[in-house]
CSV table of C-alpha atoms in Angstrom, one decimal:
chain,number,residue,atom,x,y,z
A,1,MET,CA,-26.1,4.3,-43.2
A,2,SER,CA,-22.4,3.4,-42.1
A,3,VAL,CA,-21.8,0.6,-40.2
A,4,ASP,CA,-18.8,0.2,-37.7
A,5,LEU,CA,-18.7,-3.7,-37.5
A,6,ARG,CA,-16.4,-3.4,-34.3
A,7,ASP,CA,-19.5,-2.2,-32.6
A,8,TRP,CA,-21.2,-5.6,-33.3
A,9,VAL,CA,-18.2,-7.7,-31.9
A,10,ARG,CA,-19.1,-9.1,-28.3
A,11,ASN,CA,-16.6,-9.8,-25.9
A,12,VAL,CA,-17.1,-13.0,-23.9
A,13,PRO,CA,-14.4,-13.1,-21.0
A,14,ASP,CA,-13.4,-16.6,-20.0
A,15,HIS,CA,-14.6,-18.7,-23.0
A,16,PRO,CA,-14.0,-21.2,-24.0
A,17,GLN,CA,-11.4,-21.4,-20.8
A,18,PRO,CA,-10.3,-19.0,-18.1
A,19,GLY,CA,-8.0,-16.2,-19.3
A,20,ILE,CA,-9.7,-16.2,-22.8
A,21,GLN,CA,-11.5,-13.3,-24.2
A,22,PHE,CA,-13.5,-14.5,-26.9
A,23,LYS,CA,-14.7,-12.5,-29.7
A,24,ASP,CA,-18.3,-13.2,-30.5
A,25,LEU,CA,-19.1,-12.3,-34.2
A,26,THR,CA,-22.6,-13.8,-34.0
A,27,PRO,CA,-24.2,-10.6,-33.3
A,28,ILE,CA,-23.2,-9.5,-36.9
A,29,PHE,CA,-25.0,-12.4,-38.3
A,30,ALA,CA,-28.0,-11.4,-36.4
A,31,GLU,CA,-28.0,-7.7,-37.7
A,32,PRO,CA,-28.8,-7.5,-41.4
A,33,ALA,CA,-27.1,-4.1,-41.9
A,34,ALA,CA,-24.0,-5.4,-40.2
A,35,PHE,CA,-24.0,-8.8,-42.0
A,36,ARG,CA,-24.4,-6.7,-45.3
A,37,ALA,CA,-21.4,-4.6,-44.4
A,38,ALA,CA,-19.5,-7.6,-43.6
A,39,ILE,CA,-20.2,-9.3,-46.8
A,40,ASN,CA,-19.5,-6.0,-48.8
A,41,TRP,CA,-16.3,-5.5,-47.2
A,42,PHE,CA,-15.0,-9.2,-47.9
A,43,THR,CA,-16.3,-9.0,-51.4
A,44,ASP,CA,-14.4,-5.8,-52.1
A,45,GLN,CA,-11.0,-7.4,-50.8
A,46,VAL,CA,-11.4,-10.5,-52.7
A,47,ALA,CA,-12.4,-8.7,-55.8
A,48,LYS,CA,-9.0,-6.7,-55.6
A,49,ILE,CA,-7.2,-10.1,-55.6
A,50,HIS,CA,-9.0,-11.9,-58.6
A,51,PRO,CA,-8.6,-15.2,-57.3
A,52,ASP,CA,-9.6,-18.1,-59.2
A,53,VAL,CA,-11.2,-19.7,-56.2
A,54,ILE,CA,-12.3,-18.9,-52.7
A,55,ALA,CA,-11.4,-21.4,-49.8
A,56,ALA,CA,-13.6,-21.0,-46.9
A,57,ILE,CA,-12.8,-22.5,-43.5
A,58,ASP,CA,-15.2,-24.2,-41.4
A,59,ALA,CA,-17.6,-23.0,-40.3
A,60,ARG,CA,-17.9,-18.9,-39.9
A,61,GLY,CA,-15.8,-18.6,-42.9
A,62,PHE,CA,-18.5,-20.5,-45.1
A,63,VAL,CA,-21.2,-17.9,-43.9
A,64,PHE,CA,-18.8,-14.9,-45.3
A,65,ALA,CA,-17.5,-16.5,-48.1
A,66,SER,CA,-20.4,-18.2,-49.8
A,67,PRO,CA,-22.3,-14.9,-50.6
A,68,VAL,CA,-18.9,-13.3,-51.8
A,69,ALA,CA,-18.4,-16.5,-54.0
A,70,ASP,CA,-22.0,-15.9,-55.5
A,71,ARG,CA,-21.3,-12.4,-56.1
A,72,LEU,CA,-17.9,-12.6,-57.7
A,73,GLY,CA,-19.0,-15.5,-59.9
A,74,ILE,CA,-16.0,-17.7,-58.5
A,75,PRO,CA,-16.0,-21.3,-57.1
A,76,LEU,CA,-16.0,-22.0,-53.3
A,77,ALA,CA,-14.0,-24.8,-51.9
A,78,LEU,CA,-14.7,-25.9,-48.3
A,79,VAL,CA,-12.0,-26.7,-45.5
A,80,ARG,CA,-13.9,-28.6,-42.9
A,81,LYS,CA,-13.4,-30.3,-39.7
A,82,SER,CA,-12.3,-34.1,-40.0
A,83,GLY,CA,-15.1,-36.5,-41.4
A,84,LYS,CA,-17.5,-33.8,-42.4
A,85,LEU,CA,-16.7,-34.0,-46.2
A,86,PRO,CA,-17.5,-37.2,-48.6
A,87,PRO,CA,-14.1,-38.7,-49.7
A,88,PRO,CA,-11.7,-38.7,-51.3
A,89,VAL,CA,-10.4,-36.1,-48.9
A,90,ILE,CA,-6.8,-34.8,-48.0
A,91,LYS,CA,-6.2,-34.4,-44.2
A,92,ASN,CA,-4.0,-32.0,-42.1
A,93,GLN,CA,-3.3,-32.0,-38.5
A,94,TYR,CA,-2.4,-29.0,-36.3
A,95,SER,CA,-2.3,-27.3,-33.1
A,96,LEU,CA,-5.2,-25.0,-32.1
A,97,GLU,CA,-4.8,-21.9,-29.8
A,98,TYR,CA,-5.8,-23.8,-26.7
A,99,ASP,CA,-3.1,-26.5,-26.9
A,100,ASP,CA,-5.6,-29.3,-28.7
A,101,LEU,CA,-4.9,-31.0,-31.8
A,102,SER,CA,-7.4,-30.8,-34.8
A,103,VAL,CA,-7.6,-32.1,-38.3
A,104,ILE,CA,-9.0,-30.2,-41.1
A,105,GLU,CA,-10.1,-31.8,-44.6
A,106,MET,CA,-10.5,-30.6,-48.2
A,107,ARG,CA,-11.8,-32.7,-51.2
A,108,SER,CA,-8.8,-33.9,-53.2
A,109,ASP,CA,-10.6,-32.4,-56.4
A,110,ALA,CA,-11.5,-29.2,-54.7
A,111,LEU,CA,-8.6,-27.4,-56.4
A,112,THR,CA,-6.5,-27.6,-59.4
A,113,GLU,CA,-2.7,-27.3,-60.2
A,114,GLY,CA,-1.9,-23.4,-60.6
A,115,GLN,CA,-5.3,-22.0,-59.2
A,116,ARG,CA,-4.7,-18.8,-57.4
A,117,VAL,CA,-6.8,-19.3,-53.9
A,118,VAL,CA,-7.9,-16.7,-51.4
A,119,ILE,CA,-8.7,-18.5,-47.9
A,120,VAL,CA,-11.3,-16.6,-46.0
A,121,ASP,CA,-12.2,-16.8,-42.2
A,122,ASP,CA,-13.8,-15.1,-39.6
A,123,LEU,CA,-10.9,-14.8,-37.0
A,124,LEU,CA,-7.3,-14.9,-37.4
A,125,ALA,CA,-5.9,-16.0,-33.9
A,126,THR,CA,-2.7,-18.2,-33.8
A,127,GLY,CA,-2.8,-18.7,-37.5
A,128,GLY,CA,-2.7,-22.4,-37.0
A,129,THR,CA,-6.0,-23.4,-39.0
A,130,ALA,CA,-5.1,-20.8,-41.6
A,131,VAL,CA,-1.7,-22.2,-42.1
A,132,ALA,CA,-3.1,-26.0,-42.1
A,133,ALA,CA,-5.7,-24.8,-44.9
A,134,ALA,CA,-2.9,-23.2,-46.9
A,135,GLU,CA,-0.8,-26.5,-46.6
A,136,LEU,CA,-4.0,-28.3,-48.1
A,137,ALA,CA,-4.2,-26.2,-50.9
A,138,GLU,CA,-0.5,-26.3,-51.6
A,139,GLU,CA,-0.9,-30.1,-51.7
A,140,LEU,CA,-3.1,-29.9,-54.4
A,141,GLY,CA,-1.0,-27.5,-56.6
A,142,ALA,CA,-2.8,-24.5,-56.0
A,143,HIS,CA,-1.1,-21.3,-54.6
A,144,VAL,CA,-2.7,-19.3,-51.7
A,145,VAL,CA,-2.1,-15.5,-52.6
A,146,ALA,CA,-4.1,-14.1,-49.8
A,147,GLN,CA,-5.9,-15.0,-46.6
A,148,ILE,CA,-8.9,-12.6,-45.5
A,149,PHE,CA,-10.3,-12.0,-42.0
A,150,LEU,CA,-12.8,-10.1,-40.4
A,151,VAL,CA,-11.2,-10.1,-37.1
A,152,GLU,CA,-7.5,-10.3,-36.0
A,153,LEU,CA,-5.9,-10.8,-32.7
A,154,ALA,CA,-2.5,-9.2,-33.5
A,155,PHE,CA,-1.3,-10.1,-30.0
A,156,LEU,CA,-1.3,-13.7,-31.0
A,157,ASN,CA,1.2,-13.3,-34.0
A,158,GLY,CA,-1.1,-15.2,-36.8
A,159,ARG,CA,-0.2,-12.7,-39.3
A,160,GLU,CA,3.5,-13.7,-38.9
A,161,ARG,CA,3.0,-17.3,-38.6
A,162,ILE,CA,1.2,-16.9,-42.2
A,163,THR,CA,3.8,-14.5,-43.8
A,164,SER,CA,6.8,-16.3,-42.2
A,165,ARG,CA,5.6,-19.4,-44.1
A,166,ASP,CA,4.9,-17.7,-47.1
A,167,PRO,CA,6.1,-14.1,-47.5
A,168,ASP,CA,3.9,-13.8,-50.9
A,169,CYS,CA,0.8,-14.5,-49.0
A,170,GLU,CA,-1.2,-11.1,-48.5
A,171,VAL,CA,-2.9,-11.2,-44.9
A,172,VAL,CA,-6.0,-8.8,-44.9
A,173,SER,CA,-8.1,-8.1,-41.8
A,174,ASP,CA,-10.8,-5.3,-41.2
A,175,ILE,CA,-10.8,-5.2,-37.4
A,176,VAL,CA,-7.7,-5.6,-35.6
A,177,TYR,CA,-7.1,-5.9,-31.7
A,178,ASP,CA,-3.6,-5.3,-30.6
């Protein structure tokens, strides 16, 4: 049975604020065939790149990246919201799509010098979180070779934000909304 994951993305108008068309991926998690299809897609994408480590962004990135890391037998590093990881951590502050500031953290021993890292998250919007996560990885001496997302909101130019910062970083998305 073939699953079109786009069929499982729910649009939520005016969330979290008026004018935003939120893409809700929770229906994918609720349908085993859709979730399996998403994990299979992520696994195929990560396997092509042969990274040393997957870095997963809090929180839905964890849901997708954990089974992929298990299937491929590679380590998983967590990028979390501030205050969620035990020390020692490194931090990065950045702007969100909705004009707020946010802080993400990674354990300072999560990555080592020279490791090839793939960052996984559910959705690419403006690229703020993705770039902040890449900066954390690079602070630890790792090299982000790719960022992989199930959904991309192309009209918000997140891909350009990632590649303008690092032209060698591959950006991969399954579902793209123009």
